[in-house]
mmCIF file of C-alpha atoms in Angstrom:
data_model
loop_
_atom_site.group_PDB
_atom_site.id
_atom_site.type_symbol
_atom_site.label_atom_id
_atom_site.label_comp_id
_atom_site.label_asym_id
_atom_site.label_seq_id
_atom_site.Cartn_x
_atom_site.Cartn_y
_atom_site.Cartn_z
ATOM 1 C CA UNK A 210 -37.817 5.714 52.050
ATOM 2 C CA UNK A 211 -39.937 6.824 49.095
ATOM 3 C CA UNK A 212 -40.203 4.252 46.335
ATOM 4 C CA UNK A 213 -40.160 5.649 42.800
ATOM 5 C CA UNK A 214 -43.182 4.781 40.668
ATOM 6 C CA UNK A 215 -42.585 2.219 37.894
ATOM 7 C CA UNK A 216 -41.110 3.703 34.727
ATOM 8 C CA UNK A 217 -43.067 1.419 32.360
ATOM 9 C CA UNK A 218 -46.565 0.103 33.035
ATOM 10 C CA UNK A 219 -48.298 -2.422 30.773
ATOM 11 C CA UNK A 220 -51.966 -3.170 31.178
ATOM 12 C CA UNK A 221 -53.552 -6.023 29.208
ATOM 13 C CA UNK A 222 -51.310 -5.307 26.202
ATOM 14 C CA UNK A 223 -51.989 -7.276 23.019
ATOM 15 C CA UNK A 224 -50.039 -6.665 19.797
ATOM 16 C CA UNK A 225 -50.787 -8.272 16.430
ATOM 17 C CA UNK A 226 -49.410 -8.279 12.904
ATOM 18 C CA UNK A 227 -51.939 -8.766 10.090
ATOM 19 C CA UNK A 228 -54.515 -9.938 12.647
ATOM 20 C CA UNK A 229 -52.171 -12.629 13.969
ATOM 21 C CA UNK A 230 -51.214 -12.372 17.655
ATOM 22 C CA UNK A 231 -47.617 -11.689 18.575
ATOM 23 C CA UNK A 232 -48.154 -10.747 22.219
ATOM 24 C CA UNK A 233 -51.189 -11.600 24.351
ATOM 25 C CA UNK A 234 -52.717 -9.654 27.259
ATOM 26 C CA UNK A 235 -49.457 -8.727 29.001
ATOM 27 C CA UNK A 236 -49.779 -6.916 32.315
ATOM 28 C CA UNK A 237 -46.878 -5.852 34.494
ATOM 29 C CA UNK A 238 -44.401 -3.129 35.392
ATOM 30 C CA UNK A 239 -40.727 -2.336 34.868
ATOM 31 C CA UNK A 240 -39.564 -0.656 38.054
ATOM 32 C CA UNK A 241 -37.549 2.545 37.813
ATOM 33 C CA UNK A 242 -33.853 1.640 37.836
ATOM 34 C CA UNK A 243 -34.482 -2.050 37.130
ATOM 35 C CA UNK A 244 -32.360 -4.273 34.903
ATOM 36 C CA UNK A 245 -34.528 -6.863 33.153
ATOM 37 C CA UNK A 246 -33.847 -9.572 30.585
ATOM 38 C CA UNK A 247 -36.708 -10.530 28.261
ATOM 39 C CA UNK A 248 -36.373 -14.186 27.303
ATOM 40 C CA UNK A 249 -38.382 -16.894 25.602
ATOM 41 C CA UNK A 250 -38.558 -19.160 22.542
ATOM 42 C CA UNK A 251 -38.224 -17.839 19.006
ATOM 43 C CA UNK A 252 -41.405 -16.012 18.041
ATOM 44 C CA UNK A 253 -42.365 -15.474 21.673
ATOM 45 C CA UNK A 254 -43.048 -11.749 21.240
ATOM 46 C CA UNK A 255 -39.815 -10.442 22.755
ATOM 47 C CA UNK A 256 -38.937 -8.028 19.949
ATOM 48 C CA UNK A 257 -42.591 -7.060 19.632
ATOM 49 C CA UNK A 258 -42.656 -6.057 23.295
ATOM 50 C CA UNK A 259 -39.529 -3.902 22.933
ATOM 51 C CA UNK A 260 -40.945 -2.189 19.829
ATOM 52 C CA UNK A 261 -44.271 -1.582 21.551
ATOM 53 C CA UNK A 262 -42.604 0.104 24.519
ATOM 54 C CA UNK A 263 -40.539 2.202 22.095
ATOM 55 C CA UNK A 264 -43.726 3.294 20.347
ATOM 56 C CA UNK A 265 -42.826 1.615 17.044
ATOM 57 C CA UNK A 266 -45.865 -0.681 17.049
ATOM 58 C CA UNK A 267 -49.247 0.007 18.626
ATOM 59 C CA UNK A 268 -51.194 -2.404 20.825
ATOM 60 C CA UNK A 269 -54.544 -3.521 19.455
ATOM 61 C CA UNK A 270 -55.733 -3.824 23.043
ATOM 62 C CA UNK A 271 -54.529 -2.493 26.364
ATOM 63 C CA UNK A 272 -52.139 0.358 27.030
ATOM 64 C CA UNK A 273 -48.498 1.139 27.726
ATOM 65 C CA UNK A 274 -47.658 4.077 29.999
ATOM 66 C CA UNK A 275 -44.209 5.641 30.360
ATOM 67 C CA UNK A 276 -43.864 7.606 33.577
ATOM 68 C CA UNK A 277 -43.112 11.172 32.537
ATOM 69 C CA UNK A 278 -41.546 10.138 29.220
ATOM 70 C CA UNK A 279 -42.488 10.342 25.558
ATOM 71 C CA UNK A 280 -41.486 7.545 23.150
ATOM 72 C CA UNK A 281 -38.919 9.898 21.549
ATOM 73 C CA UNK A 282 -37.126 10.064 24.922
ATOM 74 C CA UNK A 283 -36.480 6.306 24.940
ATOM 75 C CA UNK A 284 -33.098 4.963 23.826
ATOM 76 C CA UNK A 285 -33.903 2.007 21.569
ATOM 77 C CA UNK A 286 -31.319 -0.251 19.952
ATOM 78 C CA UNK A 287 -32.719 -2.696 17.364
ATOM 79 C CA UNK A 288 -31.184 -6.009 16.389
ATOM 80 C CA UNK A 289 -27.984 -5.560 14.425
ATOM 81 C CA UNK A 290 -29.407 -7.674 11.602
ATOM 82 C CA UNK A 291 -32.287 -5.216 11.209
ATOM 83 C CA UNK A 292 -29.974 -2.305 10.396
ATOM 84 C CA UNK A 293 -29.095 -1.492 6.783
ATOM 85 C CA UNK A 294 -25.303 -1.280 6.858
ATOM 86 C CA UNK A 295 -25.052 -0.539 3.123
ATOM 87 C CA UNK A 296 -25.980 3.128 3.597
ATOM 88 C CA UNK A 297 -22.772 5.218 3.426
ATOM 89 C CA UNK A 298 -22.947 6.850 6.855
ATOM 90 C CA UNK A 299 -19.917 7.443 9.036
ATOM 91 C CA UNK A 300 -19.505 5.921 12.480
ATOM 92 C CA UNK A 301 -19.432 9.431 13.952
ATOM 93 C CA UNK A 302 -22.756 10.334 12.331
ATOM 94 C CA UNK A 303 -24.329 7.091 13.592
ATOM 95 C CA UNK A 304 -23.376 8.080 17.131
ATOM 96 C CA UNK A 305 -24.605 11.654 16.646
ATOM 97 C CA UNK A 306 -28.050 10.222 15.873
ATOM 98 C CA UNK A 307 -28.295 9.622 19.604
ATOM 99 C CA UNK A 308 -28.972 13.369 19.878
ATOM 100 C CA UNK A 309 -31.996 13.114 17.574
ATOM 101 C CA UNK A 310 -34.592 13.749 20.276
ATOM 102 C CA UNK A 311 -32.832 17.016 21.133
ATOM 103 C CA UNK A 312 -32.135 18.373 17.643
ATOM 104 C CA UNK A 313 -34.805 16.845 15.408
ATOM 105 C CA UNK A 314 -34.464 17.336 11.664
ATOM 106 C CA UNK A 315 -33.603 21.039 11.587
ATOM 107 C CA UNK A 316 -31.455 22.077 14.558
ATOM 108 C CA UNK A 317 -27.677 22.047 14.165
ATOM 109 C CA UNK A 318 -25.341 19.740 16.040
ATOM 110 C CA UNK A 319 -23.447 21.753 18.653
ATOM 111 C CA UNK A 320 -19.762 21.407 19.587
ATOM 112 C CA UNK A 321 -20.862 20.002 22.947
ATOM 113 C CA UNK A 322 -22.847 17.272 21.166
ATOM 114 C CA UNK A 323 -19.804 16.412 19.077
ATOM 115 C CA UNK A 324 -17.729 16.193 22.245
ATOM 116 C CA UNK A 325 -20.322 13.820 23.718
ATOM 117 C CA UNK A 326 -20.053 11.608 20.640
ATOM 118 C CA UNK A 327 -16.253 11.566 20.857
ATOM 119 C CA UNK A 328 -16.390 10.547 24.509
ATOM 120 C CA UNK A 329 -18.966 7.849 23.782
ATOM 121 C CA UNK A 330 -16.777 6.343 21.054
ATOM 122 C CA UNK A 331 -13.838 6.345 23.443
ATOM 123 C CA UNK A 332 -15.946 4.653 26.128
ATOM 124 C CA UNK A 333 -16.844 1.765 23.812
ATOM 125 C CA UNK A 334 -13.281 1.389 22.493
ATOM 126 C CA UNK A 335 -13.734 2.965 19.047
ATOM 127 C CA UNK A 336 -11.224 5.804 19.222
ATOM 128 C CA UNK A 337 -10.053 6.628 15.704
ATOM 129 C CA UNK A 338 -13.069 5.042 13.986
ATOM 130 C CA UNK A 339 -15.027 8.272 13.568
ATOM 131 C CA UNK A 340 -14.490 8.584 9.823
ATOM 132 C CA UNK A 341 -15.020 4.933 8.938
ATOM 133 C CA UNK A 342 -18.281 3.970 7.285
ATOM 134 C CA UNK A 343 -20.580 2.025 9.575
ATOM 135 C CA UNK A 344 -20.879 -0.833 7.086
ATOM 136 C CA UNK A 345 -17.101 -1.331 6.964
ATOM 137 C CA UNK A 346 -16.975 -2.335 10.631
ATOM 138 C CA UNK A 347 -17.071 -5.850 12.000
ATOM 139 C CA UNK A 348 -20.238 -7.003 13.766
ATOM 140 C CA UNK A 349 -18.667 -6.354 17.161
ATOM 141 C CA UNK A 350 -17.514 -2.883 16.142
ATOM 142 C CA UNK A 351 -20.946 -2.001 14.757
ATOM 143 C CA UNK A 352 -22.523 -3.072 18.015
ATOM 144 C CA UNK A 353 -20.050 -0.926 19.952
ATOM 145 C CA UNK A 354 -21.004 2.045 17.765
ATOM 146 C CA UNK A 355 -24.692 1.445 18.491
ATOM 147 C CA UNK A 356 -23.952 1.349 22.218
ATOM 148 C CA UNK A 357 -22.125 4.670 21.804
ATOM 149 C CA UNK A 358 -25.287 6.060 20.208
ATOM 150 C CA UNK A 359 -27.277 4.914 23.259
ATOM 151 C CA UNK A 360 -24.708 6.591 25.519
ATOM 152 C CA UNK A 361 -25.183 9.882 23.685
ATOM 153 C CA UNK A 362 -28.973 9.610 23.980
ATOM 154 C CA UNK A 363 -28.587 9.776 27.775
ATOM 155 C CA UNK A 364 -32.036 8.302 28.376
ATOM 156 C CA UNK A 365 -33.616 7.094 31.593
ATOM 157 C CA UNK A 366 -35.080 4.117 29.679
ATOM 158 C CA UNK A 367 -32.887 1.912 27.488
ATOM 159 C CA UNK A 368 -34.327 -0.860 25.297
ATOM 160 C CA UNK A 369 -31.912 -3.352 23.743
ATOM 161 C CA UNK A 370 -32.919 -6.062 21.263
ATOM 162 C CA UNK A 371 -30.423 -8.945 21.222
ATOM 163 C CA UNK A 372 -27.388 -6.708 21.866
ATOM 164 C CA UNK A 373 -24.893 -9.593 21.872
ATOM 165 C CA UNK A 374 -26.004 -11.453 18.748
ATOM 166 C CA UNK A 375 -23.032 -12.300 16.464
ATOM 167 C CA UNK A 376 -20.668 -10.434 18.803
ATOM 168 C CA UNK A 377 -17.331 -11.791 20.042
ATOM 169 C CA UNK A 378 -16.736 -12.658 23.689
ATOM 170 C CA UNK A 379 -14.520 -9.634 24.424
ATOM 171 C CA UNK A 380 -17.085 -7.205 23.025
ATOM 172 C CA UNK A 381 -19.859 -8.938 24.954
ATOM 173 C CA UNK A 382 -17.881 -8.581 28.191
ATOM 174 C CA UNK A 383 -17.247 -4.888 27.567
ATOM 175 C CA UNK A 384 -20.876 -4.171 26.686
ATOM 176 C CA UNK A 385 -22.247 -6.094 29.673
ATOM 177 C CA UNK A 386 -20.000 -3.954 31.843
ATOM 178 C CA UNK A 387 -21.489 -0.834 30.236
ATOM 179 C CA UNK A 388 -25.021 -2.098 30.876
ATOM 180 C CA UNK A 389 -24.033 -2.632 34.500
ATOM 181 C CA UNK A 390 -22.875 0.986 34.672
ATOM 182 C CA UNK A 391 -26.225 2.190 33.341
ATOM 183 C CA UNK A 392 -27.964 0.121 36.001
ATOM 184 C CA UNK A 393 -25.769 1.607 38.724
ATOM 185 C CA UNK A 394 -26.668 5.089 37.450
ATOM 186 C CA UNK A 395 -30.334 4.319 38.078
ATOM 187 C CA UNK A 396 -31.386 3.931 34.448
ATOM 188 C CA UNK A 397 -34.043 1.374 33.558
ATOM 189 C CA UNK A 398 -32.681 -1.215 31.120
ATOM 190 C CA UNK A 399 -34.751 -3.850 29.310
ATOM 191 C CA UNK A 400 -32.885 -6.254 27.037
ATOM 192 C CA UNK A 401 -33.902 -9.194 24.864
ATOM 193 C CA UNK A 402 -31.464 -12.049 25.434
ATOM 194 C CA UNK A 403 -31.055 -15.715 24.549
ATOM 195 C CA UNK A 404 -28.146 -16.784 26.751
ATOM 196 C CA UNK A 405 -29.642 -17.917 30.042
ATOM 197 C CA UNK A 406 -26.221 -17.957 31.722
ATOM 198 C CA UNK A 407 -25.765 -14.266 30.882
ATOM 199 C CA UNK A 408 -29.203 -13.593 32.315
ATOM 200 C CA UNK A 409 -28.450 -15.464 35.541
ATOM 201 C CA UNK A 410 -25.108 -13.722 36.038
ATOM 202 C CA UNK A 411 -25.917 -10.154 35.084
ATOM 203 C CA UNK A 412 -29.684 -9.462 35.098
ATOM 204 C CA UNK A 413 -31.500 -9.361 38.449
ATOM 205 C CA UNK A 414 -34.953 -9.387 36.849
ATOM 206 C CA UNK A 415 -36.340 -11.508 34.013
ATOM 207 C CA UNK A 416 -39.529 -11.708 31.975
ATOM 208 C CA UNK A 417 -40.212 -15.071 30.329
ATOM 209 C CA UNK A 418 -42.553 -14.805 27.351
ATOM 210 C CA UNK A 419 -44.291 -17.307 25.114
ATOM 211 C CA UNK A 420 -46.538 -14.754 23.402
ATOM 212 C CA UNK A 421 -47.996 -14.288 26.845
ATOM 213 C CA UNK A 422 -46.318 -13.994 30.196
ATOM 214 C CA UNK A 423 -45.005 -17.226 31.673
ATOM 215 C CA UNK A 424 -43.168 -15.640 34.597
ATOM 216 C CA UNK A 425 -41.900 -12.178 35.606
ATOM 217 C CA UNK A 426 -39.807 -11.309 38.625
ATOM 218 C CA UNK A 427 -36.491 -12.141 40.238
ATOM 219 C CA UNK A 428 -34.349 -14.071 37.777
ATOM 220 C CA UNK A 429 -33.865 -17.219 39.930
ATOM 221 C CA UNK A 430 -37.635 -17.440 40.350
ATOM 222 C CA UNK A 431 -38.261 -17.029 36.619
ATOM 223 C CA UNK A 432 -35.562 -19.306 35.190
ATOM 224 C CA UNK A 433 -36.828 -22.503 36.738
ATOM 225 C CA UNK A 434 -37.028 -25.817 34.899
ATOM 226 C CA UNK A 435 -40.800 -25.795 35.336
ATOM 227 C CA UNK A 436 -41.190 -22.351 33.764
ATOM 228 C CA UNK A 437 -38.861 -23.145 30.870
ATOM 229 C CA UNK A 438 -40.740 -26.364 30.119
ATOM 230 C CA UNK A 439 -44.020 -24.459 30.247
ATOM 231 C CA UNK A 440 -42.701 -21.857 27.786
ATOM 232 C CA UNK A 441 -41.516 -24.575 25.416
ATOM 233 C CA UNK A 442 -44.861 -26.382 25.591
ATOM 234 C CA UNK A 443 -46.719 -23.148 24.904
ATOM 235 C CA UNK A 444 -44.518 -22.374 21.894
ATOM 236 C CA UNK A 445 -45.075 -25.848 20.448
ATOM 237 C CA UNK A 446 -48.843 -25.343 20.756
ATOM 238 C CA UNK A 447 -48.927 -22.067 18.802
ATOM 239 C CA UNK A 448 -51.452 -21.912 16.006
ATOM 240 C CA UNK A 449 -49.993 -19.843 13.143
ATOM 241 C CA UNK A 450 -53.475 -19.277 11.733
ATOM 242 C CA UNK A 451 -55.146 -18.140 14.923
ATOM 243 C CA UNK A 452 -56.816 -14.725 14.799
ATOM 244 C CA UNK A 453 -56.039 -12.086 17.366
ATOM 245 C CA UNK A 454 -58.510 -10.819 19.912
ATOM 246 C CA UNK A 455 -61.444 -8.642 18.921
ATOM 247 C CA UNK A 456 -59.377 -5.421 19.035
ATOM 248 C CA UNK A 457 -57.590 -6.369 15.786
ATOM 249 C CA UNK A 458 -60.766 -6.927 13.803
#
């Protein structure tokens, strides 16, 4: 049986903000069709990694390769707290933004694209919410709308940053089920998570970060007491004033 090449390849990737390191010399691969949780202490570089893969921040050293994909083809969902919900945009228009890579700034939305958005809203349990403003929704409803946008994007690579933060248990259950469907369809899903029990139950692969890789592989092999203690010790030893490697100079 032919094994598909990895969808995302990282080679010695270092990312910095204002010359301060956020992610150090990360090397590894996300296999095509894999379902991976990115975990680690606060400030461990988890969000930075997701943004780097999405092309939103550039490494100061190393490289990130997407197999046959451009960054615009990636479905990226930021943290809910990072989204300005004061802008008066409808739920339907938020979901339609999932078609952005196809229509850009000038092409019109087609009836088929509108049908896709309607189906996506139905899939996430938001029938009848099309005309509501995004900011008027509860946190769980906003997260459902963002998942509908990812559905519409129909991407082979899905990046999720803390998709269950401030979300109720029922919504979390529904959205985990949707992530499982994406995995069954052969999509590659990478998600930042904090709940280790969720990771153990639903994510076969895990990457443990503490600004650099602590462990990466099968979840039971990553989420060991030894690895978690190592990540904590590394986070406690961080030097906030340390300069990044030579590439940031």
